[in-house]
Amino acid sequence: MTTASTTPTRNRRNRRAEILDAAARLFAARGFHGVSIEDIGGAVGVSGPALYRHFDGKDALLSEMLLDVSSRLRESAVAVVTSAPGPKEALDALLNVQITFAIEQPALITVHDRELGNVPEPQRRQIRRLQRLYVEEWVTVLAELHPACPAARLRAATHAVFGLLNSTPHSAGELPAQDMRPLLHAMARAAVDASVNLGYSPLKRFEDR
């Protein structure tokens, strides 16, 4: 049951999410420095100064935007890996997490790639830490599937897959999501296998010493 005390909190949370979504689209289209508080306010139907009830300024808004998505990706990864019956299913679930993000949030991908440097240093460190933890969820699963493969190679394979999947800002709209999803999944699985297996054998580690 919704109570009078919880409704304002929920409305405020929804409003913040609406502002973050609008800001992501504007930052992706025009760049962080090309967007004003007034522009963001106009996109959600409020005056620019009214946004200060939710965020201290553009820096704080950008920080929360990238912290939020980094945290959500990491939490989703932990959840699907924990619930998967085995490493193969865990990898498929991780791919689905990243593909859903790539298809549904291309603006956030663009903002992260271009604007992370505009996040204040303390928050930037938090974002980087969350991203490293997210990568390590993938590396742990890949290590179960390919126990002889060095962790550095598995980490490189993970970043290669992210690069492939996060190309959606350039391809969004070319195919409907129901067609894009299986295409990205098949390509990503092939990329993982190629990155891990191409030119590598379990003995190579010792031959190279």
mmCIF file of C-alpha atoms in Angstrom:
data_model
loop_
_atom_site.group_PDB
_atom_site.id
_atom_site.type_symbol
_atom_site.label_atom_id
_atom_site.label_comp_id
_atom_site.label_asym_id
_atom_site.label_seq_id
_atom_site.Cartn_x
_atom_site.Cartn_y
_atom_site.Cartn_z
ATOM 1 C CA MET A 1 0.000 0.000 0.000
ATOM 2 C CA THR A 2 1.300 3.458 -0.903
ATOM 3 C CA THR A 3 1.390 5.858 2.006
ATOM 4 C CA ALA A 4 1.555 9.641 2.048
ATOM 5 C CA SER A 5 5.104 9.458 3.421
ATOM 6 C CA THR A 6 6.444 7.198 0.650
ATOM 7 C CA THR A 7 4.796 8.940 -2.299
ATOM 8 C CA PRO A 8 6.977 12.116 -2.228
ATOM 9 C CA THR A 9 10.131 9.985 -1.983
ATOM 10 C CA ARG A 10 9.058 7.852 -4.940
ATOM 11 C CA ASN A 11 8.097 10.909 -6.967
ATOM 12 C CA ARG A 12 11.434 12.534 -6.223
ATOM 13 C CA ARG A 13 13.282 9.370 -7.254
ATOM 14 C CA ASN A 14 11.299 9.175 -10.502
ATOM 15 C CA ARG A 15 11.970 12.849 -11.167
ATOM 16 C CA ARG A 16 15.711 12.371 -10.670
ATOM 17 C CA ALA A 17 15.656 9.429 -13.088
ATOM 18 C CA GLU A 18 13.790 11.541 -15.638
ATOM 19 C CA ILE A 19 16.353 14.329 -15.306
ATOM 20 C CA LEU A 20 19.272 11.899 -15.634
ATOM 21 C CA ASP A 21 17.744 10.361 -18.751
ATOM 22 C CA ALA A 22 17.160 13.741 -20.390
ATOM 23 C CA ALA A 23 20.656 14.933 -19.492
ATOM 24 C CA ALA A 24 22.221 11.780 -20.957
ATOM 25 C CA ARG A 25 20.496 12.383 -24.278
ATOM 26 C CA LEU A 26 21.538 16.040 -24.330
ATOM 27 C CA PHE A 27 25.153 15.317 -23.319
ATOM 28 C CA ALA A 28 25.379 12.612 -25.995
ATOM 29 C CA ALA A 29 24.014 14.929 -28.685
ATOM 30 C CA ARG A 30 25.788 18.178 -27.777
ATOM 31 C CA GLY A 31 28.554 17.365 -25.312
ATOM 32 C CA PHE A 32 28.765 18.160 -21.611
ATOM 33 C CA HIS A 33 30.005 21.707 -22.164
ATOM 34 C CA GLY A 34 27.401 22.357 -24.849
ATOM 35 C CA VAL A 35 24.474 21.796 -22.485
ATOM 36 C CA SER A 36 23.305 24.180 -19.779
ATOM 37 C CA ILE A 37 21.243 23.569 -16.668
ATOM 38 C CA GLU A 38 18.499 25.548 -18.400
ATOM 39 C CA ASP A 39 18.637 23.153 -21.372
ATOM 40 C CA ILE A 40 18.205 20.149 -19.077
ATOM 41 C CA GLY A 41 15.391 21.827 -17.188
ATOM 42 C CA GLY A 42 13.627 22.645 -20.441
ATOM 43 C CA ALA A 43 13.870 19.016 -21.536
ATOM 44 C CA VAL A 44 11.926 17.893 -18.456
ATOM 45 C CA GLY A 45 9.564 20.852 -18.289
ATOM 46 C CA VAL A 46 10.989 22.755 -15.324
ATOM 47 C CA SER A 47 13.084 25.878 -14.901
ATOM 48 C CA GLY A 48 16.840 25.399 -14.801
ATOM 49 C CA PRO A 49 17.177 26.613 -11.188
ATOM 50 C CA ALA A 50 14.546 24.056 -10.117
ATOM 51 C CA LEU A 51 17.043 21.306 -10.975
ATOM 52 C CA TYR A 52 19.182 22.413 -8.048
ATOM 53 C CA ARG A 53 16.592 20.824 -5.767
ATOM 54 C CA HIS A 54 17.764 17.485 -7.174
ATOM 55 C CA PHE A 55 21.433 18.063 -8.101
ATOM 56 C CA ASP A 56 24.092 20.520 -6.975
ATOM 57 C CA GLY A 57 25.036 21.252 -10.573
ATOM 58 C CA LYS A 58 26.054 19.732 -13.892
ATOM 59 C CA ASP A 59 29.150 18.063 -12.423
ATOM 60 C CA ALA A 60 27.067 16.331 -9.771
ATOM 61 C CA LEU A 61 24.497 15.290 -12.361
ATOM 62 C CA LEU A 62 27.140 13.778 -14.655
ATOM 63 C CA SER A 63 28.799 12.024 -11.717
ATOM 64 C CA GLU A 64 25.569 10.435 -10.541
ATOM 65 C CA MET A 65 24.671 9.432 -14.091
ATOM 66 C CA LEU A 66 27.880 7.462 -14.615
ATOM 67 C CA LEU A 67 28.068 6.142 -11.055
ATOM 68 C CA ASP A 68 24.509 4.888 -11.334
ATOM 69 C CA VAL A 69 24.998 2.988 -14.579
ATOM 70 C CA SER A 70 28.341 1.529 -13.431
ATOM 71 C CA SER A 71 26.751 0.357 -10.190
ATOM 72 C CA ARG A 72 23.714 -1.127 -11.937
ATOM 73 C CA LEU A 73 25.855 -3.061 -14.412
ATOM 74 C CA ARG A 74 28.021 -4.485 -11.655
ATOM 75 C CA GLU A 75 25.014 -5.433 -9.501
ATOM 76 C CA SER A 76 23.300 -7.088 -12.477
ATOM 77 C CA ALA A 77 26.452 -9.056 -13.232
ATOM 78 C CA VAL A 78 26.735 -10.314 -9.655
ATOM 79 C CA ALA A 79 23.061 -11.314 -9.649
ATOM 80 C CA VAL A 80 23.122 -13.298 -12.895
ATOM 81 C CA VAL A 81 26.441 -14.995 -12.167
ATOM 82 C CA THR A 82 25.271 -16.013 -8.690
ATOM 83 C CA SER A 83 22.027 -17.489 -10.003
ATOM 84 C CA ALA A 84 23.471 -19.240 -13.086
ATOM 85 C CA PRO A 85 23.751 -23.047 -12.868
ATOM 86 C CA GLY A 86 27.157 -23.072 -14.570
ATOM 87 C CA PRO A 87 29.792 -20.911 -16.283
ATOM 88 C CA LYS A 88 28.320 -21.303 -19.784
ATOM 89 C CA GLU A 89 24.942 -20.071 -18.600
ATOM 90 C CA ALA A 90 26.664 -17.320 -16.602
ATOM 91 C CA LEU A 91 28.464 -16.081 -19.718
ATOM 92 C CA ASP A 92 25.231 -16.038 -21.708
ATOM 93 C CA ALA A 93 23.583 -14.084 -18.886
ATOM 94 C CA LEU A 94 26.460 -11.589 -18.745
ATOM 95 C CA LEU A 95 26.202 -11.101 -22.487
ATOM 96 C CA ASN A 96 22.488 -10.444 -22.120
ATOM 97 C CA VAL A 97 23.139 -7.850 -19.401
ATOM 98 C CA GLN A 98 25.615 -5.963 -21.586
ATOM 99 C CA ILE A 99 23.497 -6.304 -24.733
ATOM 100 C CA THR A 100 20.412 -4.951 -22.962
ATOM 101 C CA PHE A 101 22.440 -1.987 -21.763
ATOM 102 C CA ALA A 102 23.941 -1.416 -25.209
ATOM 103 C CA ILE A 103 20.585 -1.524 -26.985
ATOM 104 C CA GLU A 104 18.598 0.469 -24.451
ATOM 105 C CA GLN A 105 21.181 3.050 -23.355
ATOM 106 C CA PRO A 106 23.312 4.150 -26.329
ATOM 107 C CA ALA A 107 23.353 7.746 -25.053
ATOM 108 C CA LEU A 108 24.996 6.631 -21.794
ATOM 109 C CA ILE A 109 27.680 4.789 -23.760
ATOM 110 C CA THR A 110 28.470 7.960 -25.683
ATOM 111 C CA VAL A 111 28.495 10.085 -22.532
ATOM 112 C CA HIS A 112 30.827 7.701 -20.729
ATOM 113 C CA ASP A 113 33.248 7.506 -23.650
ATOM 114 C CA ARG A 114 33.401 11.265 -24.138
ATOM 115 C CA GLU A 115 32.725 12.842 -20.765
ATOM 116 C CA LEU A 116 34.270 10.701 -18.018
ATOM 117 C CA GLY A 117 37.123 13.188 -17.858
ATOM 118 C CA ASN A 118 34.661 15.874 -16.749
ATOM 119 C CA VAL A 119 33.658 13.894 -13.647
ATOM 120 C CA PRO A 120 35.391 15.158 -10.474
ATOM 121 C CA GLU A 121 38.313 12.952 -9.469
ATOM 122 C CA PRO A 122 36.805 11.291 -6.350
ATOM 123 C CA GLN A 123 33.706 10.167 -8.243
ATOM 124 C CA ARG A 124 35.802 9.180 -11.255
ATOM 125 C CA ARG A 125 37.794 6.810 -9.032
ATOM 126 C CA GLN A 126 34.562 5.243 -7.791
ATOM 127 C CA ILE A 127 33.338 4.772 -11.357
ATOM 128 C CA ARG A 128 36.611 3.171 -12.406
ATOM 129 C CA ARG A 129 36.515 0.835 -9.402
ATOM 130 C CA LEU A 130 32.966 -0.283 -10.196
ATOM 131 C CA GLN A 131 33.970 -0.889 -13.801
ATOM 132 C CA ARG A 132 36.963 -2.986 -12.753
ATOM 133 C CA LEU A 133 34.725 -5.067 -10.510
ATOM 134 C CA TYR A 134 32.307 -5.546 -13.399
ATOM 135 C CA VAL A 135 35.122 -6.709 -15.672
ATOM 136 C CA GLU A 136 36.326 -9.154 -13.025
ATOM 137 C CA GLU A 137 32.894 -10.794 -12.913
ATOM 138 C CA TRP A 138 33.410 -11.615 -16.589
ATOM 139 C CA VAL A 139 37.008 -12.723 -16.084
ATOM 140 C CA THR A 140 36.004 -15.087 -13.281
ATOM 141 C CA VAL A 141 33.374 -16.748 -15.484
ATOM 142 C CA LEU A 142 35.722 -16.977 -18.471
ATOM 143 C CA ALA A 143 38.407 -18.511 -16.255
ATOM 144 C CA GLU A 144 36.017 -21.319 -15.373
ATOM 145 C CA LEU A 145 35.379 -21.938 -19.073
ATOM 146 C CA HIS A 146 39.046 -21.577 -20.076
ATOM 147 C CA PRO A 147 41.111 -22.494 -16.988
ATOM 148 C CA ALA A 148 44.401 -22.696 -18.899
ATOM 149 C CA CYS A 149 44.100 -19.233 -20.373
ATOM 150 C CA PRO A 150 45.985 -16.405 -18.590
ATOM 151 C CA ALA A 151 43.849 -13.848 -16.779
ATOM 152 C CA ALA A 152 45.361 -11.011 -18.811
ATOM 153 C CA ARG A 153 44.113 -12.601 -22.014
ATOM 154 C CA LEU A 154 40.651 -13.155 -20.534
ATOM 155 C CA ARG A 155 40.575 -9.520 -19.441
ATOM 156 C CA ALA A 156 41.577 -8.394 -22.930
ATOM 157 C CA ALA A 157 38.842 -10.590 -24.410
ATOM 158 C CA THR A 158 36.302 -9.001 -22.086
ATOM 159 C CA HIS A 159 37.268 -5.484 -23.140
ATOM 160 C CA ALA A 160 37.153 -6.538 -26.789
ATOM 161 C CA VAL A 161 33.582 -7.776 -26.323
ATOM 162 C CA PHE A 162 32.608 -4.517 -24.625
ATOM 163 C CA GLY A 163 34.019 -2.612 -27.586
ATOM 164 C CA LEU A 164 31.939 -4.676 -29.988
ATOM 165 C CA LEU A 165 28.698 -4.435 -28.033
ATOM 166 C CA ASN A 166 29.120 -0.777 -27.145
ATOM 167 C CA SER A 167 29.206 0.197 -30.810
ATOM 168 C CA THR A 168 25.420 0.580 -30.689
ATOM 169 C CA PRO A 169 25.512 4.413 -30.686
ATOM 170 C CA HIS A 170 26.684 4.061 -34.293
ATOM 171 C CA SER A 171 24.147 1.401 -35.270
ATOM 172 C CA ALA A 172 21.071 2.264 -33.210
ATOM 173 C CA GLY A 173 18.008 2.268 -35.422
ATOM 174 C CA GLU A 174 19.571 0.218 -38.199
ATOM 175 C CA LEU A 175 17.810 -2.918 -36.965
ATOM 176 C CA PRO A 176 14.926 -3.389 -34.523
ATOM 177 C CA ALA A 177 15.967 -4.571 -31.060
ATOM 178 C CA GLN A 178 14.516 -8.055 -31.573
ATOM 179 C CA ASP A 179 16.888 -8.541 -34.521
ATOM 180 C CA MET A 180 19.832 -6.676 -33.037
ATOM 181 C CA ARG A 181 19.877 -8.694 -29.819
ATOM 182 C CA PRO A 182 20.599 -12.162 -31.308
ATOM 183 C CA LEU A 183 23.043 -10.635 -33.790
ATOM 184 C CA LEU A 184 25.061 -8.996 -31.010
ATOM 185 C CA HIS A 185 24.914 -12.149 -28.901
ATOM 186 C CA ALA A 186 26.244 -14.358 -31.700
ATOM 187 C CA MET A 187 28.993 -11.898 -32.603
ATOM 188 C CA ALA A 188 30.031 -11.458 -28.989
ATOM 189 C CA ARG A 189 30.241 -15.201 -28.352
ATOM 190 C CA ALA A 190 32.355 -15.574 -31.474
ATOM 191 C CA ALA A 191 34.569 -12.691 -30.329
ATOM 192 C CA VAL A 192 35.070 -14.288 -26.912
ATOM 193 C CA ASP A 193 36.058 -17.614 -28.464
ATOM 194 C CA ALA A 194 38.390 -15.965 -30.969
ATOM 195 C CA SER A 195 40.035 -13.732 -28.363
ATOM 196 C CA VAL A 196 40.616 -16.605 -25.971
ATOM 197 C CA ASN A 197 41.592 -19.335 -28.410
ATOM 198 C CA LEU A 198 43.262 -17.671 -31.400
ATOM 199 C CA GLY A 199 46.951 -18.475 -31.447
ATOM 200 C CA TYR A 200 46.899 -19.836 -27.908
ATOM 201 C CA SER A 201 47.432 -23.297 -26.498
ATOM 202 C CA PRO A 202 47.745 -24.401 -22.856
ATOM 203 C CA LEU A 203 51.443 -25.175 -23.492
ATOM 204 C CA LYS A 204 52.228 -21.743 -24.918
ATOM 205 C CA ARG A 205 52.583 -20.221 -21.463
ATOM 206 C CA PHE A 206 55.501 -22.522 -20.750
ATOM 207 C CA GLU A 207 57.003 -22.368 -24.255
ATOM 208 C CA ASP A 208 57.240 -18.580 -23.993
ATOM 209 C CA ARG A 209 59.158 -18.650 -20.709
#
